[in-house]
Each structure stands twice: as structure tokens, then as C-alpha cells.
Amino acid sequence: MFGGHFFPEMPRPFNTQYKCYPAAMMPGAERSDVEGGGKIIMPPSALDQLTRLHIVYPMLFKLSNKRTERTTHCGVLEFIADEGKIYIPYWMMQNLMVEEGGLIQVESATLSVATYSKFQPLSKDFIDLSNPKAVLEMRLRHFACLSKGDIIAINYNNKIYELNVLELKVNI
């Protein structure tokens, strides 16, 4: 008989580089679900590796462009990208200042849950909506996380509205 304690395996970090492409370049039908949120498409091998690493759920990632020293955070929508590639929303590519086919570092991340967020629309068109708060709340459901300083894009009634993430607060 064996004695002792069971210690669950601690998650190990996921850290790899991929060539980055806008979601519009994904083979197949248009993926507005990717463009309208804060989640990316990764290759199947990433899921295999993440599973072996016992990654913490929800799967959140820090994306970094080492060349420009720009970062953002995201979730993952699916694992169907071609090997060596990720597909991300165009607004993320702009924030990261990465060209199509450019290298992006993808690292697993653990983030605190925000209790408050403050946004600044880049045009007054957003404020002119009949209920901008409801539109924002509805569209933010497609984001796994936010990063202060990002300019996110939300699609409503076939129009893209850009908002600057000014502030995020978490309870510690």
C-alpha cells in the first residue's frame, strides 16, 4: 500500500510564436464572429500542447509583437488554423502594429476579473446610438478579456465603432 498526498500537476506556461493573419484571410466562409470580438483562431497543435500543459481555464493569452513591444490579451475561439498560423481580429493586428504574416508571441496568461471598465468612443457616432450602453454590453460578450490602452472594434448594424479602453479595475 502506498501512502502520501496527491498534488495536482501545476500548469506550465504555453509560450510559442506564430505567423499572424487577419481573420478575413481564413480559408472558407467569412468569420464575422472573429472580427467582432476578442478571440483568436489557433492551430490544433496548440490545443494538444495546452492540454498537456494542464492550462488553466478559461484559456487566456498575452499576444506580443516583440519588434514593436506592443501587447494585448485575448481568448481563443477555435483550434482550426493552419499549423504555424493564428488568425486574429483586424483591430488586434492594428493594436499590435503587426503586418500580415508577421510573427506574434503567444503566451498563456492568468488575468483577474475586471469589476469596472471605462471606454472612450473614437467618434461621436457611437454616442448617437439610441442605447450605446446596451450595445456595448451586448458586444462585449464576444470578448474574453480586455487590455487597457487597446482600441477595440465592435460591429453594430453593419458599422464598426472603435473604442479606446481607458481604464480597468479589479478587486484584489
PDB file of C-alpha atoms in Angstrom:
ATOM      1  CA  MET A   1       0.000   0.000   0.000  1.00  0.00           C
ATOM      2  CA  PHE A   2       1.225   3.467  -0.885  1.00  0.00           C
ATOM      3  CA  GLY A   3       0.754   6.499   1.310  1.00  0.00           C
ATOM      4  CA  GLY A   4       1.268  10.153   0.727  1.00  0.00           C
ATOM      5  CA  HIS A   5      -0.509  13.109  -0.716  1.00  0.00           C
ATOM      6  CA  PHE A   6      -1.828  13.792  -4.163  1.00  0.00           C
ATOM      7  CA  PHE A   7      -0.536  17.036  -5.617  1.00  0.00           C
ATOM      8  CA  PRO A   8      -2.317  18.109  -8.783  1.00  0.00           C
ATOM      9  CA  GLU A   9       0.057  18.971 -11.578  1.00  0.00           C
ATOM     10  CA  MET A  10       0.701  22.699 -11.732  1.00  0.00           C
ATOM     11  CA  PRO A  11       0.029  24.372 -15.047  1.00  0.00           C
ATOM     12  CA  ARG A  12       3.124  25.142 -17.075  1.00  0.00           C
ATOM     13  CA  PRO A  13       3.238  28.179 -19.347  1.00  0.00           C
ATOM     14  CA  PHE A  14       2.399  27.996 -23.028  1.00  0.00           C
ATOM     15  CA  ASN A  15       4.800  30.175 -24.997  1.00  0.00           C
ATOM     16  CA  THR A  16       5.278  29.990 -28.756  1.00  0.00           C
ATOM     17  CA  GLN A  17       5.402  32.117 -31.915  1.00  0.00           C
ATOM     18  CA  TYR A  18       3.007  32.083 -34.848  1.00  0.00           C
ATOM     19  CA  LYS A  19       2.650  33.907 -38.124  1.00  0.00           C
ATOM     20  CA  CYS A  20      -0.307  36.232 -37.694  1.00  0.00           C
ATOM     21  CA  TYR A  21      -3.063  36.866 -40.223  1.00  0.00           C
ATOM     22  CA  PRO A  22      -6.342  38.795 -40.127  1.00  0.00           C
ATOM     23  CA  ALA A  23      -9.457  36.658 -39.692  1.00  0.00           C
ATOM     24  CA  ALA A  24     -10.629  37.804 -43.130  1.00  0.00           C
ATOM     25  CA  MET A  25      -7.836  35.693 -44.657  1.00  0.00           C
ATOM     26  CA  MET A  26      -9.077  32.435 -43.123  1.00  0.00           C
ATOM     27  CA  PRO A  27      -9.969  29.834 -45.727  1.00  0.00           C
ATOM     28  CA  GLY A  28     -13.701  29.199 -46.059  1.00  0.00           C
ATOM     29  CA  ALA A  29     -16.678  31.345 -45.191  1.00  0.00           C
ATOM     30  CA  GLU A  30     -16.351  34.816 -43.671  1.00  0.00           C
ATOM     31  CA  ARG A  31     -15.875  34.708 -39.900  1.00  0.00           C
ATOM     32  CA  SER A  32     -17.552  37.825 -38.511  1.00  0.00           C
ATOM     33  CA  ASP A  33     -17.552  36.081 -35.099  1.00  0.00           C
ATOM     34  CA  VAL A  34     -13.774  36.529 -35.027  1.00  0.00           C
ATOM     35  CA  GLU A  35     -13.725  40.124 -36.288  1.00  0.00           C
ATOM     36  CA  GLY A  36     -16.422  41.189 -33.836  1.00  0.00           C
ATOM     37  CA  GLY A  37     -14.704  40.120 -30.648  1.00  0.00           C
ATOM     38  CA  GLY A  38     -11.544  39.481 -28.698  1.00  0.00           C
ATOM     39  CA  LYS A  39     -10.819  35.849 -29.511  1.00  0.00           C
ATOM     40  CA  ILE A  40      -8.382  34.229 -31.923  1.00  0.00           C
ATOM     41  CA  ILE A  41      -8.176  31.061 -34.004  1.00  0.00           C
ATOM     42  CA  MET A  42      -5.182  28.833 -33.220  1.00  0.00           C
ATOM     43  CA  PRO A  43      -3.866  25.604 -34.819  1.00  0.00           C
ATOM     44  CA  PRO A  44      -4.869  22.146 -33.499  1.00  0.00           C
ATOM     45  CA  SER A  45      -1.318  21.517 -32.262  1.00  0.00           C
ATOM     46  CA  ALA A  46      -1.774  24.395 -29.797  1.00  0.00           C
ATOM     47  CA  LEU A  47      -4.734  22.591 -28.206  1.00  0.00           C
ATOM     48  CA  ASP A  48      -2.656  19.405 -27.923  1.00  0.00           C
ATOM     49  CA  GLN A  49       0.156  21.313 -26.225  1.00  0.00           C
ATOM     50  CA  LEU A  50      -2.212  23.283 -23.960  1.00  0.00           C
ATOM     51  CA  THR A  51      -3.881  20.060 -22.849  1.00  0.00           C
ATOM     52  CA  ARG A  52      -0.518  18.506 -21.942  1.00  0.00           C
ATOM     53  CA  LEU A  53       0.450  21.654 -20.015  1.00  0.00           C
ATOM     54  CA  HIS A  54      -2.729  21.440 -17.872  1.00  0.00           C
ATOM     55  CA  ILE A  55      -3.546  25.056 -18.721  1.00  0.00           C
ATOM     56  CA  VAL A  56      -5.990  26.970 -16.519  1.00  0.00           C
ATOM     57  CA  TYR A  57      -9.445  27.708 -17.934  1.00  0.00           C
ATOM     58  CA  PRO A  58     -10.665  29.952 -19.396  1.00  0.00           C
ATOM     59  CA  MET A  59      -7.742  29.897 -21.824  1.00  0.00           C
ATOM     60  CA  LEU A  60      -6.412  33.441 -21.980  1.00  0.00           C
ATOM     61  CA  PHE A  61      -3.322  34.610 -23.828  1.00  0.00           C
ATOM     62  CA  LYS A  62      -0.946  37.521 -23.997  1.00  0.00           C
ATOM     63  CA  LEU A  63      -0.071  38.416 -27.592  1.00  0.00           C
ATOM     64  CA  SER A  64       3.195  40.302 -28.112  1.00  0.00           C
ATOM     65  CA  ASN A  65       4.859  41.868 -31.101  1.00  0.00           C
ATOM     66  CA  LYS A  66       8.486  41.781 -29.975  1.00  0.00           C
ATOM     67  CA  ARG A  67       9.502  44.088 -32.830  1.00  0.00           C
ATOM     68  CA  THR A  68       7.224  46.953 -31.686  1.00  0.00           C
ATOM     69  CA  GLU A  69       6.992  45.940 -27.994  1.00  0.00           C
ATOM     70  CA  ARG A  70       3.173  46.074 -28.245  1.00  0.00           C
ATOM     71  CA  THR A  71       0.960  43.631 -26.323  1.00  0.00           C
ATOM     72  CA  THR A  72      -2.701  42.755 -25.915  1.00  0.00           C
ATOM     73  CA  HIS A  73      -4.730  39.932 -24.386  1.00  0.00           C
ATOM     74  CA  CYS A  74      -7.299  37.579 -25.867  1.00  0.00           C
ATOM     75  CA  GLY A  75      -9.196  34.337 -25.585  1.00  0.00           C
ATOM     76  CA  VAL A  76      -9.386  31.529 -28.111  1.00  0.00           C
ATOM     77  CA  LEU A  77     -12.446  30.744 -30.220  1.00  0.00           C
ATOM     78  CA  GLU A  78     -11.341  27.606 -32.074  1.00  0.00           C
ATOM     79  CA  PHE A  79      -8.327  25.439 -32.906  1.00  0.00           C
ATOM     80  CA  ILE A  80      -8.712  25.144 -36.683  1.00  0.00           C
ATOM     81  CA  ALA A  81      -5.956  27.398 -38.066  1.00  0.00           C
ATOM     82  CA  ASP A  82      -3.279  26.046 -40.373  1.00  0.00           C
ATOM     83  CA  GLU A  83      -0.193  24.905 -38.477  1.00  0.00           C
ATOM     84  CA  GLY A  84       2.184  27.741 -37.649  1.00  0.00           C
ATOM     85  CA  LYS A  85      -0.529  30.390 -38.096  1.00  0.00           C
ATOM     86  CA  ILE A  86      -3.053  32.249 -35.986  1.00  0.00           C
ATOM     87  CA  TYR A  87      -5.967  34.318 -37.219  1.00  0.00           C
ATOM     88  CA  ILE A  88      -6.897  37.362 -35.175  1.00  0.00           C
ATOM     89  CA  PRO A  89      -9.323  40.280 -35.466  1.00  0.00           C
ATOM     90  CA  TYR A  90      -8.035  43.133 -37.596  1.00  0.00           C
ATOM     91  CA  TRP A  91      -8.319  45.578 -34.681  1.00  0.00           C
ATOM     92  CA  MET A  92      -5.837  43.411 -32.728  1.00  0.00           C
ATOM     93  CA  MET A  93      -3.400  43.488 -35.632  1.00  0.00           C
ATOM     94  CA  GLN A  94      -3.628  47.290 -35.592  1.00  0.00           C
ATOM     95  CA  ASN A  95      -3.040  47.444 -31.817  1.00  0.00           C
ATOM     96  CA  LEU A  96      -0.049  45.116 -32.114  1.00  0.00           C
ATOM     97  CA  MET A  97       1.253  47.005 -35.158  1.00  0.00           C
ATOM     98  CA  VAL A  98       1.835  43.724 -36.962  1.00  0.00           C
ATOM     99  CA  GLU A  99       1.732  43.159 -40.700  1.00  0.00           C
ATOM    100  CA  GLU A 100       0.016  40.160 -42.223  1.00  0.00           C
ATOM    101  CA  GLY A 101       2.364  37.188 -41.846  1.00  0.00           C
ATOM    102  CA  GLY A 102       4.324  38.924 -39.058  1.00  0.00           C
ATOM    103  CA  LEU A 103       5.458  36.959 -36.015  1.00  0.00           C
ATOM    104  CA  ILE A 104       3.457  37.173 -32.795  1.00  0.00           C
ATOM    105  CA  GLN A 105       4.484  35.670 -29.459  1.00  0.00           C
ATOM    106  CA  VAL A 106       1.560  33.828 -27.802  1.00  0.00           C
ATOM    107  CA  GLU A 107       1.836  33.137 -24.059  1.00  0.00           C
ATOM    108  CA  SER A 108      -0.703  31.691 -21.660  1.00  0.00           C
ATOM    109  CA  ALA A 109      -1.991  34.293 -19.214  1.00  0.00           C
ATOM    110  CA  THR A 110      -3.929  34.391 -15.979  1.00  0.00           C
ATOM    111  CA  LEU A 111      -5.889  37.608 -15.601  1.00  0.00           C
ATOM    112  CA  SER A 112      -8.028  38.996 -12.810  1.00  0.00           C
ATOM    113  CA  VAL A 113     -11.710  39.599 -13.490  1.00  0.00           C
ATOM    114  CA  ALA A 114     -12.429  43.270 -14.079  1.00  0.00           C
ATOM    115  CA  THR A 115     -15.163  44.860 -11.997  1.00  0.00           C
ATOM    116  CA  TYR A 116     -15.136  48.161 -13.874  1.00  0.00           C
ATOM    117  CA  SER A 117     -14.187  49.341 -17.351  1.00  0.00           C
ATOM    118  CA  LYS A 118     -14.166  52.774 -18.939  1.00  0.00           C
ATOM    119  CA  PHE A 119     -14.262  53.380 -22.689  1.00  0.00           C
ATOM    120  CA  GLN A 120     -13.882  56.383 -24.946  1.00  0.00           C
ATOM    121  CA  PRO A 121     -15.518  56.149 -28.386  1.00  0.00           C
ATOM    122  CA  LEU A 122     -13.277  57.443 -31.169  1.00  0.00           C
ATOM    123  CA  SER A 123     -16.234  59.027 -32.959  1.00  0.00           C
ATOM    124  CA  LYS A 124     -19.433  60.601 -31.714  1.00  0.00           C
ATOM    125  CA  ASP A 125     -21.430  58.194 -33.933  1.00  0.00           C
ATOM    126  CA  PHE A 126     -21.338  55.674 -31.091  1.00  0.00           C
ATOM    127  CA  ILE A 127     -22.832  58.134 -28.590  1.00  0.00           C
ATOM    128  CA  ASP A 128     -25.591  58.921 -31.115  1.00  0.00           C
ATOM    129  CA  LEU A 129     -26.873  55.323 -30.979  1.00  0.00           C
ATOM    130  CA  SER A 130     -30.269  55.014 -29.290  1.00  0.00           C
ATOM    131  CA  ASN A 131     -28.786  52.949 -26.415  1.00  0.00           C
ATOM    132  CA  PRO A 132     -24.951  52.858 -26.580  1.00  0.00           C
ATOM    133  CA  LYS A 133     -24.651  51.222 -23.136  1.00  0.00           C
ATOM    134  CA  ALA A 134     -26.807  48.249 -24.197  1.00  0.00           C
ATOM    135  CA  VAL A 135     -24.914  47.916 -27.487  1.00  0.00           C
ATOM    136  CA  LEU A 136     -21.582  47.918 -25.658  1.00  0.00           C
ATOM    137  CA  GLU A 137     -22.755  45.365 -23.086  1.00  0.00           C
ATOM    138  CA  MET A 138     -24.113  43.097 -25.839  1.00  0.00           C
ATOM    139  CA  ARG A 139     -20.941  43.268 -27.961  1.00  0.00           C
ATOM    140  CA  LEU A 140     -18.545  42.841 -25.013  1.00  0.00           C
ATOM    141  CA  ARG A 141     -19.885  39.296 -24.578  1.00  0.00           C
ATOM    142  CA  HIS A 142     -17.644  38.395 -27.532  1.00  0.00           C
ATOM    143  CA  PHE A 143     -14.506  39.445 -25.662  1.00  0.00           C
ATOM    144  CA  ALA A 144     -12.772  37.059 -23.256  1.00  0.00           C
ATOM    145  CA  CYS A 145     -10.714  39.897 -21.784  1.00  0.00           C
ATOM    146  CA  LEU A 146      -9.644  43.489 -22.358  1.00  0.00           C
ATOM    147  CA  SER A 147      -6.338  45.327 -22.175  1.00  0.00           C
ATOM    148  CA  LYS A 148      -6.016  48.930 -21.055  1.00  0.00           C
ATOM    149  CA  GLY A 149      -4.879  51.093 -23.951  1.00  0.00           C
ATOM    150  CA  ASP A 150      -6.342  48.857 -26.659  1.00  0.00           C
ATOM    151  CA  ILE A 151      -8.637  50.307 -29.251  1.00  0.00           C
ATOM    152  CA  ILE A 152     -11.312  47.660 -29.702  1.00  0.00           C
ATOM    153  CA  ALA A 153     -13.720  47.474 -32.609  1.00  0.00           C
ATOM    154  CA  ILE A 154     -17.332  46.472 -32.201  1.00  0.00           C
ATOM    155  CA  ASN A 155     -19.733  45.830 -35.041  1.00  0.00           C
ATOM    156  CA  TYR A 156     -23.317  47.004 -34.714  1.00  0.00           C
ATOM    157  CA  ASN A 157     -25.843  47.369 -37.542  1.00  0.00           C
ATOM    158  CA  ASN A 158     -23.101  46.750 -40.129  1.00  0.00           C
ATOM    159  CA  LYS A 159     -20.999  49.623 -38.829  1.00  0.00           C
ATOM    160  CA  ILE A 160     -17.687  49.383 -36.980  1.00  0.00           C
ATOM    161  CA  TYR A 161     -17.293  51.511 -33.857  1.00  0.00           C
ATOM    162  CA  GLU A 162     -13.869  51.919 -32.290  1.00  0.00           C
ATOM    163  CA  LEU A 163     -13.484  52.464 -28.557  1.00  0.00           C
ATOM    164  CA  ASN A 164     -10.383  53.145 -26.523  1.00  0.00           C
ATOM    165  CA  VAL A 165     -10.127  51.045 -23.328  1.00  0.00           C
ATOM    166  CA  LEU A 166      -9.229  53.837 -20.909  1.00  0.00           C
ATOM    167  CA  GLU A 167      -9.442  52.088 -17.566  1.00  0.00           C
ATOM    168  CA  LEU A 168      -9.918  48.667 -15.994  1.00  0.00           C
ATOM    169  CA  LYS A 169     -10.344  47.961 -12.285  1.00  0.00           C
ATOM    170  CA  VAL A 170     -10.146  44.632 -10.460  1.00  0.00           C
ATOM    171  CA  ASN A 171     -10.910  43.679  -6.865  1.00  0.00           C
ATOM    172  CA  ILE A 172      -7.800  42.362  -5.199  1.00  0.00           C
TER     173      ILE A 172
END
